[in-house]
Amino acid sequence: MADRNISIVAILGSVRPNNYTAMALNLALDELNKHKGVKVELFDPAIMHLYPPGLSGDSPDPVKMREAVTDATGIILATPEYHGSFSSVMKLAIENLGFPSVMSGKPVALMGVAAGAIGAIKSLESLRGVCSHIGAIVLPGPVSVANCREIFDEDGTCNDERAEARIRSAATNLMHYIENNICPRISLEAMVRGEELPSCD
Ligand SMILES: Cc1cc2nc3c(=O)[nH]c(=O)nc-3n(C[C@H](O)[C@H](O)[C@H](O)COP(=O)(O)O)c2cc1C
């Protein structure tokens, strides 16, 4: 498939230096970058200024992220598991996407990363609930990464083949959904309007 116009926004939910959530997300982004014509944009709250609802400032970051999500074909959210839920940083990022949220109607792939052996099941369930509530299309097969401190080296290399394949599947699942559902719809709408067939065919 050549010359597609698919854009994916990834949002990172940990701001800890050398965080493991970024290591996992990087693998998924690497997988996405194998797809020709797919633009990938990462939002890292550690280097952004986001504001809680009710506060505002000079930073253009919230608007930039909102516009990117508005234009995005799909989204990947990667959160650490903190205290049996997703991170407050991820919640802040979601709150910066507006009310109503610009994630509404967008396919969203979820990834959770935990130090514990049971993985990030609880954070993924709560994140799924929030994303569904705001109208996002939460894709099945969220990726839960367990024992992250054992499976990743400090340089971000993953030493567990099966875990790496599962992490990468967050990207491939999202691309499959987009290719099978979003792209045909865009082409069909263009045909009905007599427009030139666009983008992602
Ligand atoms: C405030 C806090 C709460 C945490 N709670 C949990 C938890 O409930 N379950 C768990 O498996 N790990 C927990 N952890 C460990 C994280 O899962 C661990 O730091 C992991 O590396 C993912 O976070 P990171 O992306 O920030 O590195 C917690 C860590 C912090 C800082």
Short mmCIF file of C-alpha atoms and ligand atoms in Angstrom, two decimals:
data_model
loop_
_atom_site.label_atom_id
_atom_site.label_comp_id
_atom_site.label_asym_id
_atom_site.label_seq_id
_atom_site.Cartn_x
_atom_site.Cartn_y
_atom_site.Cartn_z
CA MET A 1 0.00 0.00 0.00
CA ALA A 2 1.63 3.24 -1.09
CA ASP A 3 1.11 6.91 -0.38
CA ARG A 4 -1.33 6.54 2.44
CA ASN A 5 -2.33 9.37 4.66
CA ILE A 6 -2.76 7.68 8.01
CA SER A 7 -1.68 9.50 11.13
CA ILE A 8 -1.30 7.91 14.55
CA VAL A 9 -0.96 9.83 17.79
CA ALA A 10 0.76 8.10 20.71
CA ILE A 11 0.45 9.45 24.24
CA LEU A 12 2.87 8.37 26.95
CA GLY A 13 1.53 8.13 30.50
CA SER A 14 4.76 8.08 32.53
CA VAL A 15 7.08 11.00 33.18
CA ARG A 16 9.60 9.03 35.26
CA PRO A 17 13.13 9.28 33.88
CA ASN A 18 13.94 6.08 31.94
CA ASN A 19 10.41 4.84 32.41
CA TYR A 20 9.47 1.37 31.19
CA THR A 21 6.22 2.50 29.63
CA ALA A 22 8.24 4.48 27.08
CA MET A 23 10.36 1.39 26.37
CA ALA A 24 7.24 -0.62 25.53
CA LEU A 25 5.66 2.21 23.56
CA ASN A 26 8.87 2.62 21.53
CA LEU A 27 8.52 -0.96 20.30
CA ALA A 28 4.96 -0.30 19.16
CA LEU A 29 6.07 2.92 17.45
CA ASP A 30 8.89 1.02 15.74
CA GLU A 31 6.27 -1.41 14.44
CA LEU A 32 4.10 1.45 13.16
CA ASN A 33 7.07 3.03 11.41
CA LYS A 34 7.40 -0.11 9.29
CA HIS A 35 4.13 0.87 7.62
CA LYS A 36 4.81 3.09 4.65
CA GLY A 37 2.95 6.38 4.56
CA VAL A 38 1.97 6.30 8.23
CA LYS A 39 2.78 9.44 10.19
CA VAL A 40 3.41 8.83 13.88
CA GLU A 41 3.43 11.62 16.45
CA LEU A 42 4.41 11.02 20.08
CA PHE A 43 3.22 13.24 22.93
CA ASP A 44 5.40 12.95 26.02
CA PRO A 45 3.98 14.90 28.98
CA ALA A 46 7.47 15.02 30.55
CA ILE A 47 8.42 17.64 28.00
CA MET A 48 5.03 19.32 27.73
CA HIS A 49 3.03 21.76 29.82
CA LEU A 50 -0.45 20.37 30.40
CA TYR A 51 -2.98 22.04 32.68
CA PRO A 52 -5.69 20.56 34.89
CA PRO A 53 -9.19 21.69 33.93
CA GLY A 54 -9.73 25.21 35.23
CA LEU A 55 -6.12 26.29 34.98
CA SER A 56 -4.46 27.70 31.91
CA GLY A 57 -1.15 29.21 30.85
CA ASP A 58 0.95 30.22 27.89
CA SER A 59 1.87 26.74 26.74
CA PRO A 60 0.72 25.80 23.22
CA ASP A 61 1.10 22.10 24.08
CA PRO A 62 -2.54 21.31 24.96
CA VAL A 63 -3.81 22.87 21.72
CA LYS A 64 -1.12 21.14 19.69
CA MET A 65 -2.03 17.77 21.18
CA ARG A 66 -5.75 18.40 20.73
CA GLU A 67 -5.28 19.32 17.07
CA ALA A 68 -3.11 16.27 16.45
CA VAL A 69 -5.71 13.97 17.99
CA THR A 70 -8.49 15.70 16.03
CA ASP A 71 -6.59 14.95 12.80
CA ALA A 72 -5.46 11.48 13.85
CA THR A 73 -6.71 8.31 12.21
CA GLY A 74 -5.91 6.34 15.34
CA ILE A 75 -4.42 6.64 18.81
CA ILE A 76 -2.20 4.58 21.10
CA LEU A 77 -2.30 5.23 24.83
CA ALA A 78 0.49 3.73 26.93
CA THR A 79 0.13 3.91 30.68
CA PRO A 80 2.07 2.55 33.64
CA GLU A 81 0.14 0.72 36.33
CA TYR A 82 0.20 2.93 39.40
CA HIS A 83 -1.70 1.88 42.53
CA GLY A 84 -3.96 -0.46 40.62
CA SER A 85 -4.99 2.11 38.03
CA PHE A 86 -3.66 4.11 35.11
CA SER A 87 -1.44 7.10 35.84
CA SER A 88 -2.62 10.55 36.80
CA VAL A 89 -0.42 11.83 33.97
CA MET A 90 -2.50 9.86 31.47
CA LYS A 91 -5.69 11.21 33.00
CA LEU A 92 -4.32 14.74 32.71
CA ALA A 93 -3.46 14.15 29.06
CA ILE A 94 -7.00 12.88 28.42
CA GLU A 95 -8.48 15.88 30.23
CA ASN A 96 -6.42 18.13 27.97
CA LEU A 97 -8.20 16.60 24.98
CA GLY A 98 -11.33 18.56 25.77
CA PHE A 99 -14.86 17.99 26.97
CA PRO A 100 -16.38 16.69 24.74
CA SER A 101 -13.21 14.85 23.91
CA VAL A 102 -11.56 14.93 20.50
CA MET A 103 -10.87 11.22 21.05
CA SER A 104 -14.56 10.55 20.47
CA GLY A 105 -15.04 8.28 17.47
CA LYS A 106 -11.34 7.47 17.17
CA PRO A 107 -9.96 3.94 17.35
CA VAL A 108 -7.72 3.64 20.40
CA ALA A 109 -5.22 0.90 21.21
CA LEU A 110 -4.31 0.54 24.87
CA MET A 111 -1.07 -0.60 26.46
CA GLY A 112 -0.34 -0.95 30.16
CA VAL A 113 3.05 -1.57 31.75
CA ALA A 114 3.57 -2.92 35.26
CA ALA A 115 6.42 -4.04 37.47
CA GLY A 116 4.18 -6.68 39.02
CA ALA A 117 3.62 -10.25 37.85
CA ILE A 118 -0.09 -9.83 37.20
CA GLY A 119 0.58 -7.07 34.70
CA ALA A 120 -1.39 -3.92 34.04
CA ILE A 121 -4.86 -5.46 33.92
CA LYS A 122 -6.37 -3.07 36.42
CA SER A 123 -4.98 0.05 34.77
CA LEU A 124 -6.17 -1.17 31.38
CA GLU A 125 -9.66 -1.85 32.64
CA SER A 126 -9.98 1.60 34.16
CA LEU A 127 -8.44 3.28 31.11
CA ARG A 128 -10.81 1.33 28.86
CA GLY A 129 -13.74 2.59 30.94
CA VAL A 130 -12.68 6.22 30.60
CA CYS A 131 -11.96 5.94 26.87
CA SER A 132 -15.30 4.24 26.21
CA HIS A 133 -17.06 6.85 28.30
CA ILE A 134 -15.73 9.65 26.12
CA GLY A 135 -16.77 7.87 22.94
CA ALA A 136 -13.51 6.43 21.70
CA ILE A 137 -13.57 3.09 19.92
CA VAL A 138 -11.45 1.02 22.27
CA LEU A 139 -9.93 -1.87 20.35
CA PRO A 140 -10.04 -5.37 21.81
CA GLY A 141 -6.77 -7.01 22.82
CA PRO A 142 -5.21 -4.39 25.07
CA VAL A 143 -1.56 -5.16 25.75
CA SER A 144 -0.62 -5.79 29.37
CA VAL A 145 3.11 -5.92 30.05
CA ALA A 146 4.01 -7.72 33.29
CA ASN A 147 7.38 -7.86 35.07
CA CYS A 148 8.59 -4.95 32.98
CA ARG A 149 11.79 -4.52 34.99
CA GLU A 150 12.82 -8.07 34.15
CA ILE A 151 11.92 -8.14 30.49
CA PHE A 152 13.56 -4.82 29.57
CA ASP A 153 17.23 -3.90 29.90
CA GLU A 154 18.01 -0.40 31.06
CA ASP A 155 18.70 0.61 27.46
CA GLY A 156 15.18 -0.42 26.45
CA THR A 157 16.06 -3.74 24.82
CA CYS A 158 13.33 -6.33 25.36
CA ASN A 159 14.66 -9.74 26.37
CA ASP A 160 11.39 -11.60 26.09
CA GLU A 161 10.38 -12.49 22.56
CA ARG A 162 6.78 -13.29 23.38
CA ALA A 163 6.31 -10.09 25.34
CA GLU A 164 7.86 -8.07 22.52
CA ALA A 165 5.53 -9.69 19.98
CA ARG A 166 2.56 -8.85 22.18
CA ILE A 167 3.69 -5.25 22.57
CA ARG A 168 4.16 -4.89 18.81
CA SER A 169 0.66 -6.31 18.29
CA ALA A 170 -0.78 -3.09 19.74
CA ALA A 171 0.47 -1.37 16.59
CA THR A 172 -0.50 -4.08 14.14
CA ASN A 173 -3.99 -4.44 15.62
CA LEU A 174 -4.54 -0.71 15.29
CA MET A 175 -3.31 -0.72 11.69
CA HIS A 176 -5.56 -3.68 10.82
CA TYR A 177 -8.55 -1.90 12.29
CA ILE A 178 -7.77 1.28 10.36
CA GLU A 179 -7.13 -0.53 7.09
CA ASN A 180 -10.28 -2.63 7.37
CA ASN A 181 -12.69 -0.06 8.76
CA ILE A 182 -11.56 3.55 8.52
CA CYS A 183 -9.91 3.56 5.09
CA PRO A 184 -12.83 1.94 3.23
CA ARG A 185 -15.20 4.42 4.88
CA ILE A 186 -13.11 7.43 3.83
CA SER A 187 -12.91 6.14 0.25
CA LEU A 188 -16.65 5.44 0.14
CA GLU A 189 -17.51 8.94 1.36
CA ALA A 190 -15.24 10.47 -1.27
CA MET A 191 -16.87 8.35 -3.99
CA VAL A 192 -20.35 9.43 -2.91
CA ARG A 193 -19.30 13.07 -3.04
CA GLY A 194 -17.61 12.59 -6.43
CA GLU A 195 -14.30 13.63 -4.92
CA GLU A 196 -10.91 12.36 -5.87
CA LEU A 197 -10.24 9.15 -3.94
CA PRO A 198 -8.03 10.10 -1.03
CA SER A 199 -5.42 8.90 1.28
CA CYS A 200 -5.49 5.51 2.80
CA ASP A 201 -6.29 3.09 -0.01
C1 LIG B 1 3.22 5.58 42.39
C2 LIG B 1 3.50 4.21 41.86
C3 LIG B 1 2.54 3.22 42.03
C4 LIG B 1 2.77 1.93 41.53
N1 LIG B 1 1.80 0.98 41.66
C5 LIG B 1 1.98 -0.23 41.06
C6 LIG B 1 0.95 -1.21 41.09
O1 LIG B 1 -0.14 -1.00 41.60
N2 LIG B 1 1.20 -2.41 40.48
C7 LIG B 1 2.39 -2.69 39.87
O2 LIG B 1 2.56 -3.77 39.32
N3 LIG B 1 3.38 -1.77 39.83
C8 LIG B 1 3.20 -0.55 40.41
N4 LIG B 1 4.19 0.39 40.34
C9 LIG B 1 5.39 0.08 39.62
C10 LIG B 1 5.26 0.48 38.14
O3 LIG B 1 4.40 -0.41 37.49
C11 LIG B 1 6.65 0.50 37.57
O4 LIG B 1 7.26 1.73 37.95
C12 LIG B 1 6.78 0.22 36.10
O5 LIG B 1 8.13 0.41 35.77
C13 LIG B 1 5.92 1.05 35.15
O6 LIG B 1 6.07 2.42 35.40
P1 LIG B 1 7.07 3.38 34.58
O7 LIG B 1 6.60 3.39 33.15
O8 LIG B 1 6.91 4.71 35.22
O9 LIG B 1 8.44 2.82 34.67
C14 LIG B 1 3.98 1.66 40.86
C15 LIG B 1 4.94 2.68 40.71
C16 LIG B 1 4.70 3.94 41.19
C17 LIG B 1 5.74 5.03 40.95
#
